Tab-separated table of C-alpha atoms in Angstrom:
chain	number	residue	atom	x	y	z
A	1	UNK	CA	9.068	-13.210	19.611
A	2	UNK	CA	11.791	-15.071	21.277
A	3	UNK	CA	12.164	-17.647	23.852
A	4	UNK	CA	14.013	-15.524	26.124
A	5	UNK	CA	11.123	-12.488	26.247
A	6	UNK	CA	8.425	-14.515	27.299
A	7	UNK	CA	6.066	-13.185	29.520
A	8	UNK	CA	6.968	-13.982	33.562
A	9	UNK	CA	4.158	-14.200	36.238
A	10	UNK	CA	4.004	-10.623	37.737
A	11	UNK	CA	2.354	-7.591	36.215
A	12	UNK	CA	3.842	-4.312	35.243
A	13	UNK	CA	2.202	-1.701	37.024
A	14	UNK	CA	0.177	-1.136	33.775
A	15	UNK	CA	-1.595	-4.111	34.364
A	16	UNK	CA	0.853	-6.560	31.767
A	17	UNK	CA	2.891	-9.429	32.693
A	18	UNK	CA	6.360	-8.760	32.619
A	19	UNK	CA	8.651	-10.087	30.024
A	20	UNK	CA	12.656	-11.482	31.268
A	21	UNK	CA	15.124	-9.348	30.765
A	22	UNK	CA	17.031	-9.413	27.708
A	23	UNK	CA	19.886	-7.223	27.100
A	24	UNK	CA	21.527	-5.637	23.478
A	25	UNK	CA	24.990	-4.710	23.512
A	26	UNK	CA	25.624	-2.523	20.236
A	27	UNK	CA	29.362	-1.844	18.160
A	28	UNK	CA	29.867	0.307	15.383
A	29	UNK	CA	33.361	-0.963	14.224
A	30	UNK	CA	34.532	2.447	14.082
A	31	UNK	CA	37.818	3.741	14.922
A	32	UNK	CA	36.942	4.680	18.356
A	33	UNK	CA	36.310	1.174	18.990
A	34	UNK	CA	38.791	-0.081	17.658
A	35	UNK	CA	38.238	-0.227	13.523
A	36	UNK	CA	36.355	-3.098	11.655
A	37	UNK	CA	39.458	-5.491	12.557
A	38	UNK	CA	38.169	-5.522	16.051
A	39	UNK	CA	34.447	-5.473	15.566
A	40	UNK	CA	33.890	-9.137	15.423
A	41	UNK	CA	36.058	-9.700	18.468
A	42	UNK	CA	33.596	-7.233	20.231
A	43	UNK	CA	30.790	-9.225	19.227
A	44	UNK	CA	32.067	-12.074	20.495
A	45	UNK	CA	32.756	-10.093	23.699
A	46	UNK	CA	29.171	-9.305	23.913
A	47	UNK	CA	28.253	-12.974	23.346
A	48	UNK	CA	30.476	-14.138	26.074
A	49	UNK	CA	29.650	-11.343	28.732
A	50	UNK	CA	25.767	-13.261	28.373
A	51	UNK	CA	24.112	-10.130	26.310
A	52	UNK	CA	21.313	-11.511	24.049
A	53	UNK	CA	21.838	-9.389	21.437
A	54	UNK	CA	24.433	-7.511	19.488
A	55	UNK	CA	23.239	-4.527	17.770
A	56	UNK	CA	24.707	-2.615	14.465
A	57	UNK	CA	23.511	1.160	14.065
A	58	UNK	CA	23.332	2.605	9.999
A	59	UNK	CA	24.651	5.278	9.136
A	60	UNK	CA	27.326	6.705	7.009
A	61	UNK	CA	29.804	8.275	8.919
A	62	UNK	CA	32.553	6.155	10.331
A	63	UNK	CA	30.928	2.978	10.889
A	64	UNK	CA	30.872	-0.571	9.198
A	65	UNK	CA	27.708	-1.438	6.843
A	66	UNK	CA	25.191	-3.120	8.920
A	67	UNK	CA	24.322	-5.473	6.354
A	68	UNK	CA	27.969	-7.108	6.043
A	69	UNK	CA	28.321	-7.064	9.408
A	70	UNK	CA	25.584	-9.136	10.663
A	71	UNK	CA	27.074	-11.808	7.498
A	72	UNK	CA	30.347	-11.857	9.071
A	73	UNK	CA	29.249	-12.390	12.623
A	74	UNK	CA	26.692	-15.137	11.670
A	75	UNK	CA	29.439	-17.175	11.433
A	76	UNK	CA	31.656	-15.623	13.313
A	77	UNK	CA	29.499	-15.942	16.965
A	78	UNK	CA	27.189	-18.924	18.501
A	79	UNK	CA	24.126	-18.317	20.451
A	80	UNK	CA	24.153	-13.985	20.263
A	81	UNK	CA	21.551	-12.876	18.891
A	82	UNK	CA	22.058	-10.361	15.431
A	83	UNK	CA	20.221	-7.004	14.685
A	84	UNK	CA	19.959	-3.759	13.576
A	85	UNK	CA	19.604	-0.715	15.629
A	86	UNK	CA	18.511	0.770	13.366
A	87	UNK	CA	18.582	0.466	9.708
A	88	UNK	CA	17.603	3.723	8.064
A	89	UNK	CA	14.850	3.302	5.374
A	90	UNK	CA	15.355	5.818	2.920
A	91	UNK	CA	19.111	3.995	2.432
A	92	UNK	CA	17.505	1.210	0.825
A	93	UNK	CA	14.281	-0.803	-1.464
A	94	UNK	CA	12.394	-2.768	1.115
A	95	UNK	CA	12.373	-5.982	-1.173
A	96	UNK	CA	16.122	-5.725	-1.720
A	97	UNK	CA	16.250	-5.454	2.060
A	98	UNK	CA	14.095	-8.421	2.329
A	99	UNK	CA	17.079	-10.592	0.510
A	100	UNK	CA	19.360	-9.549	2.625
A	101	UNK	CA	17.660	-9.946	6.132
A	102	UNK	CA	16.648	-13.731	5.354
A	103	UNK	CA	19.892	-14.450	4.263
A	104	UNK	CA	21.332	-13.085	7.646
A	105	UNK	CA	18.426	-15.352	9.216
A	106	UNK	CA	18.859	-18.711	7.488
A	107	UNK	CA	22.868	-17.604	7.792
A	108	UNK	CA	22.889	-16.852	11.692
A	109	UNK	CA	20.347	-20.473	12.022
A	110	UNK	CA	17.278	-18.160	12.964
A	111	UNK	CA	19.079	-15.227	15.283
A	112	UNK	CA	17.982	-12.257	13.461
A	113	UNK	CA	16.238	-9.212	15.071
A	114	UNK	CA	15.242	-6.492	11.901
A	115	UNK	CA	15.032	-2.882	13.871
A	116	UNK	CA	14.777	-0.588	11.208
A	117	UNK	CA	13.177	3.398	11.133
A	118	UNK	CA	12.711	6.234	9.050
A	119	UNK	CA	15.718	7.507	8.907
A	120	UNK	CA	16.784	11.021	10.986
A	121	UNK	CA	20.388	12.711	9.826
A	122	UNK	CA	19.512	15.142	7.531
A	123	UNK	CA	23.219	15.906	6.727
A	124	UNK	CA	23.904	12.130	5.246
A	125	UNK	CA	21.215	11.916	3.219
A	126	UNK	CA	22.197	14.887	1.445
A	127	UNK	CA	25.852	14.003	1.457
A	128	UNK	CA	24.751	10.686	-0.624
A	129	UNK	CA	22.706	12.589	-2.495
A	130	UNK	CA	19.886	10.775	-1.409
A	131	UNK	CA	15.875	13.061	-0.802
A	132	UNK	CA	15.394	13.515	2.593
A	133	UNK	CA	11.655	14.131	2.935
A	134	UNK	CA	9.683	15.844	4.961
A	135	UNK	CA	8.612	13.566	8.314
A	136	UNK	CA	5.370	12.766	7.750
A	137	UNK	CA	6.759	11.318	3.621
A	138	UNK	CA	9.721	9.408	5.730
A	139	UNK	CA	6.847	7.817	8.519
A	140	UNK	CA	4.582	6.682	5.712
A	141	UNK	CA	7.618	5.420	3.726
A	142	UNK	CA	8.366	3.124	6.606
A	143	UNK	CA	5.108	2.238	7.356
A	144	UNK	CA	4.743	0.864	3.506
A	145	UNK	CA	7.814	-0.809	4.356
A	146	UNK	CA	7.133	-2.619	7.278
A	147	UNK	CA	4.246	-4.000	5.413
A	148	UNK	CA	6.419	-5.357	2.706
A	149	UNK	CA	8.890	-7.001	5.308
A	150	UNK	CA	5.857	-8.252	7.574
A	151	UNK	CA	5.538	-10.524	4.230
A	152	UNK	CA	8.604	-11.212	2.463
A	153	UNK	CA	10.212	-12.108	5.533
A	154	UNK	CA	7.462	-15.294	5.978
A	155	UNK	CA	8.866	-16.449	2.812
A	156	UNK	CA	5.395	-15.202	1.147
A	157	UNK	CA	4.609	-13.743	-2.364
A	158	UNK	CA	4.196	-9.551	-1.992
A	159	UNK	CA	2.274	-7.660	-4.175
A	160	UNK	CA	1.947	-4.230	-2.578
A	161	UNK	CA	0.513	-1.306	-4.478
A	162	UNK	CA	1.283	1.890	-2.270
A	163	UNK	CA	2.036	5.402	-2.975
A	164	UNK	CA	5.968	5.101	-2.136
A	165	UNK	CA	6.779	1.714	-3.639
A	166	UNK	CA	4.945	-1.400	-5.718
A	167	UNK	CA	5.531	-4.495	-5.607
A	168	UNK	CA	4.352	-6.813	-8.041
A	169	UNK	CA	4.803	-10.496	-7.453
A	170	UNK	CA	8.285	-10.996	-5.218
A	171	UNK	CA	8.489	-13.911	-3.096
A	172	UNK	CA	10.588	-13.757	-0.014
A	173	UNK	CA	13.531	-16.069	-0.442
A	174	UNK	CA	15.171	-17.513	1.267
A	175	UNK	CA	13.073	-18.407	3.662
A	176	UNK	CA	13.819	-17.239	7.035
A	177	UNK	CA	14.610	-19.693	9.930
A	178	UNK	CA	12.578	-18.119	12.251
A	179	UNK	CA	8.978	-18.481	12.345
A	180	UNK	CA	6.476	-17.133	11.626
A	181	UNK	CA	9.407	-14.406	10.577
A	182	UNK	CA	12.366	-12.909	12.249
A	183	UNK	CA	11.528	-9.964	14.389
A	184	UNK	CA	10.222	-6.303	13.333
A	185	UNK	CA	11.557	-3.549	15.627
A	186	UNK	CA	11.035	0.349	15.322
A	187	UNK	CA	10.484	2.423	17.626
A	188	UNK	CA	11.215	6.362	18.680
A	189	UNK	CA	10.070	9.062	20.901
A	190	UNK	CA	7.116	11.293	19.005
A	191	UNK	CA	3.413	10.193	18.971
A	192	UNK	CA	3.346	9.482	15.611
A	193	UNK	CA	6.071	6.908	15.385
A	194	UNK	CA	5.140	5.094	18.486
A	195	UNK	CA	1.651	4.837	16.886
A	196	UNK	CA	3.136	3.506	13.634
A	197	UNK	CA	5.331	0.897	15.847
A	198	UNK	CA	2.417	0.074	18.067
A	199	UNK	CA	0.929	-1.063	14.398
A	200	UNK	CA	3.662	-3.392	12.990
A	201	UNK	CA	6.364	-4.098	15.759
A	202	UNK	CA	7.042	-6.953	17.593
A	203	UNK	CA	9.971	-5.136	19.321
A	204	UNK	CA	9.156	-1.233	20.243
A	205	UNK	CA	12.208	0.869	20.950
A	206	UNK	CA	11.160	3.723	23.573
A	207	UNK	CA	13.287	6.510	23.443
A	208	UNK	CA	13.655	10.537	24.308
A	209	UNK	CA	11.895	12.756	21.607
A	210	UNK	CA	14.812	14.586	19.548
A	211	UNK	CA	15.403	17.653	17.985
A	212	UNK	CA	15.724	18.141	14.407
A	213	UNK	CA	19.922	18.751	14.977
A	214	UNK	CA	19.276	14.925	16.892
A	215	UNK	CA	19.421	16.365	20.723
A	216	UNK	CA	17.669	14.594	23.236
A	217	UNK	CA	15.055	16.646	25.077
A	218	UNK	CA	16.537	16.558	28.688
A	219	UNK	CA	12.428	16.515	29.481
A	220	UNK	CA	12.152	13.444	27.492
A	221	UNK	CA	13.778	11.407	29.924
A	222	UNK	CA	12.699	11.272	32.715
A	223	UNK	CA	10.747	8.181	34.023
A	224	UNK	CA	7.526	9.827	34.110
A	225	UNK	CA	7.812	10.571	30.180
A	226	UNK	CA	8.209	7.581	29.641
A	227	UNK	CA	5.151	6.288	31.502
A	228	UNK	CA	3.467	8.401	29.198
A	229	UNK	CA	4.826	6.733	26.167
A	230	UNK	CA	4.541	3.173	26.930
A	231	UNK	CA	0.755	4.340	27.778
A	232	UNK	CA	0.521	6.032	24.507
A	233	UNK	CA	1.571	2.496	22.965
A	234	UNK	CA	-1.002	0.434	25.160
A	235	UNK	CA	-3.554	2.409	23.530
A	236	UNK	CA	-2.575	2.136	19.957
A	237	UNK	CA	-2.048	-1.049	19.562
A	238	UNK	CA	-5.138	-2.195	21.462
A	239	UNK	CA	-5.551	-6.322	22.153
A	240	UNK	CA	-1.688	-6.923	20.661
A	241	UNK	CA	-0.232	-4.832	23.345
A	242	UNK	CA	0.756	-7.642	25.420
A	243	UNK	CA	2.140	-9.393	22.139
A	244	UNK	CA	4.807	-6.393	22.073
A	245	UNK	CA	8.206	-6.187	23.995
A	246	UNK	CA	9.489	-2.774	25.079
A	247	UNK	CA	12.794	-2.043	24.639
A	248	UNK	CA	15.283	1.453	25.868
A	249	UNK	CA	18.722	2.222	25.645
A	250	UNK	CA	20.966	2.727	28.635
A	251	UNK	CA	22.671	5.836	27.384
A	252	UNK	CA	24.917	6.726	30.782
A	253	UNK	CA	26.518	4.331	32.840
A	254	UNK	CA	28.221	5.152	36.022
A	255	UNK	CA	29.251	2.412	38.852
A	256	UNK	CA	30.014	4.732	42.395
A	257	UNK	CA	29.040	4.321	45.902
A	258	UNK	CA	27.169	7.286	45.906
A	259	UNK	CA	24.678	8.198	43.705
A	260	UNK	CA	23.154	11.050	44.818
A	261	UNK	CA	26.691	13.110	44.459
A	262	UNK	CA	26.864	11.531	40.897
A	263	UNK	CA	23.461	12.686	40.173
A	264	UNK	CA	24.729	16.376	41.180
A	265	UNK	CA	27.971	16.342	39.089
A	266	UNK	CA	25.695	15.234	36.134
A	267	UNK	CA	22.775	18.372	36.677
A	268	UNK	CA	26.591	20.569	37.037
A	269	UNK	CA	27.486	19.333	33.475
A	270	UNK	CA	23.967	19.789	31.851
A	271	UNK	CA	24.434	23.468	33.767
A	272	UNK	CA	27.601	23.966	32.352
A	273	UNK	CA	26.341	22.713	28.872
A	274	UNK	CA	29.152	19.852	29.180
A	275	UNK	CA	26.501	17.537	27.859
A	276	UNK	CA	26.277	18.598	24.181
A	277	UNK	CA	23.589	15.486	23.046
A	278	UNK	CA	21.117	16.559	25.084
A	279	UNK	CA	19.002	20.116	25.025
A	280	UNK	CA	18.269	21.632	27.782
A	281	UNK	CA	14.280	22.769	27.905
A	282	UNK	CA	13.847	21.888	31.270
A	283	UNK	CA	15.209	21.720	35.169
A	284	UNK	CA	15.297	18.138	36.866
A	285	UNK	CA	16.669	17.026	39.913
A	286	UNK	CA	18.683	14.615	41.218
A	287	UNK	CA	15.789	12.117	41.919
A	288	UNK	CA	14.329	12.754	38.112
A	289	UNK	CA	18.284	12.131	37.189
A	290	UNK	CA	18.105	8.565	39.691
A	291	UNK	CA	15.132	7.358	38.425
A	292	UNK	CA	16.004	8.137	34.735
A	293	UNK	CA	15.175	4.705	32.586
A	294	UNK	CA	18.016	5.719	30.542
A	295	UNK	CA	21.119	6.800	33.531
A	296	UNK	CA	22.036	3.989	35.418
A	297	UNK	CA	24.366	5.369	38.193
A	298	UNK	CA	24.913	3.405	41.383
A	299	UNK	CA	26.502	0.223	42.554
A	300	UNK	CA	26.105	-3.097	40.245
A	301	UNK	CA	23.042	-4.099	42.990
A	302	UNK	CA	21.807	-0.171	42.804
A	303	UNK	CA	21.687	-0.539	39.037
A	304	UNK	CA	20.067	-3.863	39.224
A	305	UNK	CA	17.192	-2.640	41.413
A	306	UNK	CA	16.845	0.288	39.411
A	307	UNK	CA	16.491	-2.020	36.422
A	308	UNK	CA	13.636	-3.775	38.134
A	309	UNK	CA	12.152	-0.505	39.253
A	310	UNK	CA	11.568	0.908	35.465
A	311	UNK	CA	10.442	-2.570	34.395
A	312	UNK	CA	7.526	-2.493	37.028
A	313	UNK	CA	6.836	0.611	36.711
A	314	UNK	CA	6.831	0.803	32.474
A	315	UNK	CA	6.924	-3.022	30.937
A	316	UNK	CA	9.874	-2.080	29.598
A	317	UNK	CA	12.095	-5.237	29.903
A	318	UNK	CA	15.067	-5.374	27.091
A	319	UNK	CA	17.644	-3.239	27.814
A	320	UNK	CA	19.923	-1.835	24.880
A	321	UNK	CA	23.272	-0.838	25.700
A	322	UNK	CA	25.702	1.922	23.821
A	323	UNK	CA	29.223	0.736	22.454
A	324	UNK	CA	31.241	2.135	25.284
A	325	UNK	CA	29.006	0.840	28.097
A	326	UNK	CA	29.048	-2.864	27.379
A	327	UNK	CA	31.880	-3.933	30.099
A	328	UNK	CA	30.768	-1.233	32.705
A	329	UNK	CA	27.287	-2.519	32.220
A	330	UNK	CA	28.537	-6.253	31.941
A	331	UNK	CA	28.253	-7.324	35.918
A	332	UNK	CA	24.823	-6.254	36.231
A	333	UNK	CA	23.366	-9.301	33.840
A	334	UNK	CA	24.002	-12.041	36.473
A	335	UNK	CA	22.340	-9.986	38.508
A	336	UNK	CA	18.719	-9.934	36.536
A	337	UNK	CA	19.371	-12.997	34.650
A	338	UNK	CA	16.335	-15.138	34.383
A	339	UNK	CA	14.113	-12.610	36.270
């Protein structure tokens, strides 16, 4: 873990101690941002606004390859922390991974973050021509994975005989600045994969359960949901638990004097089905819409607060923040800095 998430004095209301805050901004380098041209100057953005990390998604579509990415900016930024949110596994061997991560680490002087799951758009893998298995195939894929990383990344000799892949002998070079290993992070919204992260991550991502076209479950995030799934992780991973930093993604952003007429124009949308990322299996109100981990809506202070609220209330303490949100959300770091 890092320096910056270390546990602070007060418990969560789950009976942890709280971790500081640490906050991900994430770019794509796609055209909406701005093209690859620009991508490193948003990084640098990020790094200069006081976000810890800066986050690259994988996929296929119109994006830059995670992999080159983090190279470029581990020269190209300071004190940022680099990662990947997240790298899809079936895209590529975990031991060919493993090269490329520790050379991002020992590159970057020890800033790397690995977040990496099993891999969810259906319509890429088949557009690479790559198998797409069922879920259950993809979660024990990534779980044989992780297990590789957990020791190629110490700079360690694998030998791993599993059903998906076999290793027979690879030693992790080069060895990684960071110690005992850079980072693991996975994370997701479903039983199963929060078990499997509560198993191997030092980093667990908390998010809304999806559909299989990738919706959000409107139900899924609400605050008390989420209660449910950071309990869900307490109890799989037992004694480590308080080894483990909790991590969600700010999805909605919205600074205004009044938040309870926000909160109604939002329910209007999701009536209107203006709000195409989300499904609708469910009727909230404005307070389940206010006290949403992932909708911050308020004032900079409101939003701060509201940050504090989820953190007592969950554990959750690194906030991850979408390519479009990272000035809007910008103000509020001073705010919750060192807290």
């Amino acid at each position: 873990m890092t320096e910056a998430a270390a546990p602070v004095d007060e418990l969560s209301a789950l009976g942890t101690p709280l971790r500081k805050f640490r906050f991900a901004a994430a770019g794509e380098g796609n055209k909406q941002e701005g093209g690859a041209r620009k991508f490193i100057q948003t990084a640098q953005q990020a790094e200069e606004y006081g976000y810890d990390t800066f986050v690259v998604p994988d996929h296929l579509g119109d994006q830059i390859g995670p992999i080159a990415a983090l190279g470029a900016l581990s020269q190209a930024t300071d004190r940022i922390r680099l990662g990947t949110s997240v790298l899809a596994n079936g895209f590529r061997h975990p031991v060919v991974l493993a090269k490329d991560l520790a050379t991002i680490d020992v590159l970057s002087k020890g800033r790397l973050e690995v977040g990496i799951g099993a891999g969810w758009k259906a319509d890429e893998f088949a557009a690479a021509g790559l198998d797409y298995d069922r879920p259950g195939i993809r979660l024990a894929k990534l779980d044989e994975t992780l297990s590789i990383l957990d020791v190629l990344l110490r700079g360690q000799e694998c030998t791993f005989e599993g059903k998906y892949y076999q290793v027979r002998g690879i030693k992790g070079t080069p060895r990684p600045r960071q110690g005992p290993r850079p980072p693991l992070c996975t994370g997701g919204g479903g039983p199963r994969m929060l078990k499997l992260a509560a198993k191997h991550a030092d980093i667990i991502s908390v998010v809304p359960v999806t559909t299989p076209k990738g919706q959000g479950l409107l139900s899924s995030i609400t605050l008390e949901k989420t209660i449910e799934k950071v309990e869900l992780i307490k109890e799989a991973a037992g004694e480590r638990f308080s080894q483990i930093e909790l991590n969600w993604a700010v999805t909605a952003i919205v600074i205004t004097d009044d938040r309870e007429k926000m909160a109604e124009m939002a329910l209007a949308a999701l009536d209107r089905g203006q709000l195409p990322d989300l499904e609708v299996d469910t009727q909230l109100t404005v307070s389940d819409i206010l006290n949403s981990p992932y909708v911050a809506i308020g004032t900079f202070e409101e939003i701060a607060d509201q940050m504090r609220r989820v953190r007592q209330l969950t554990g959750m303490s690194y906030i991850g923040i979408y390519p479009t949100q990272m000035d809007a959300f910008a103000p509020v770091i001073p705010l919750l800095r060192e807290e």
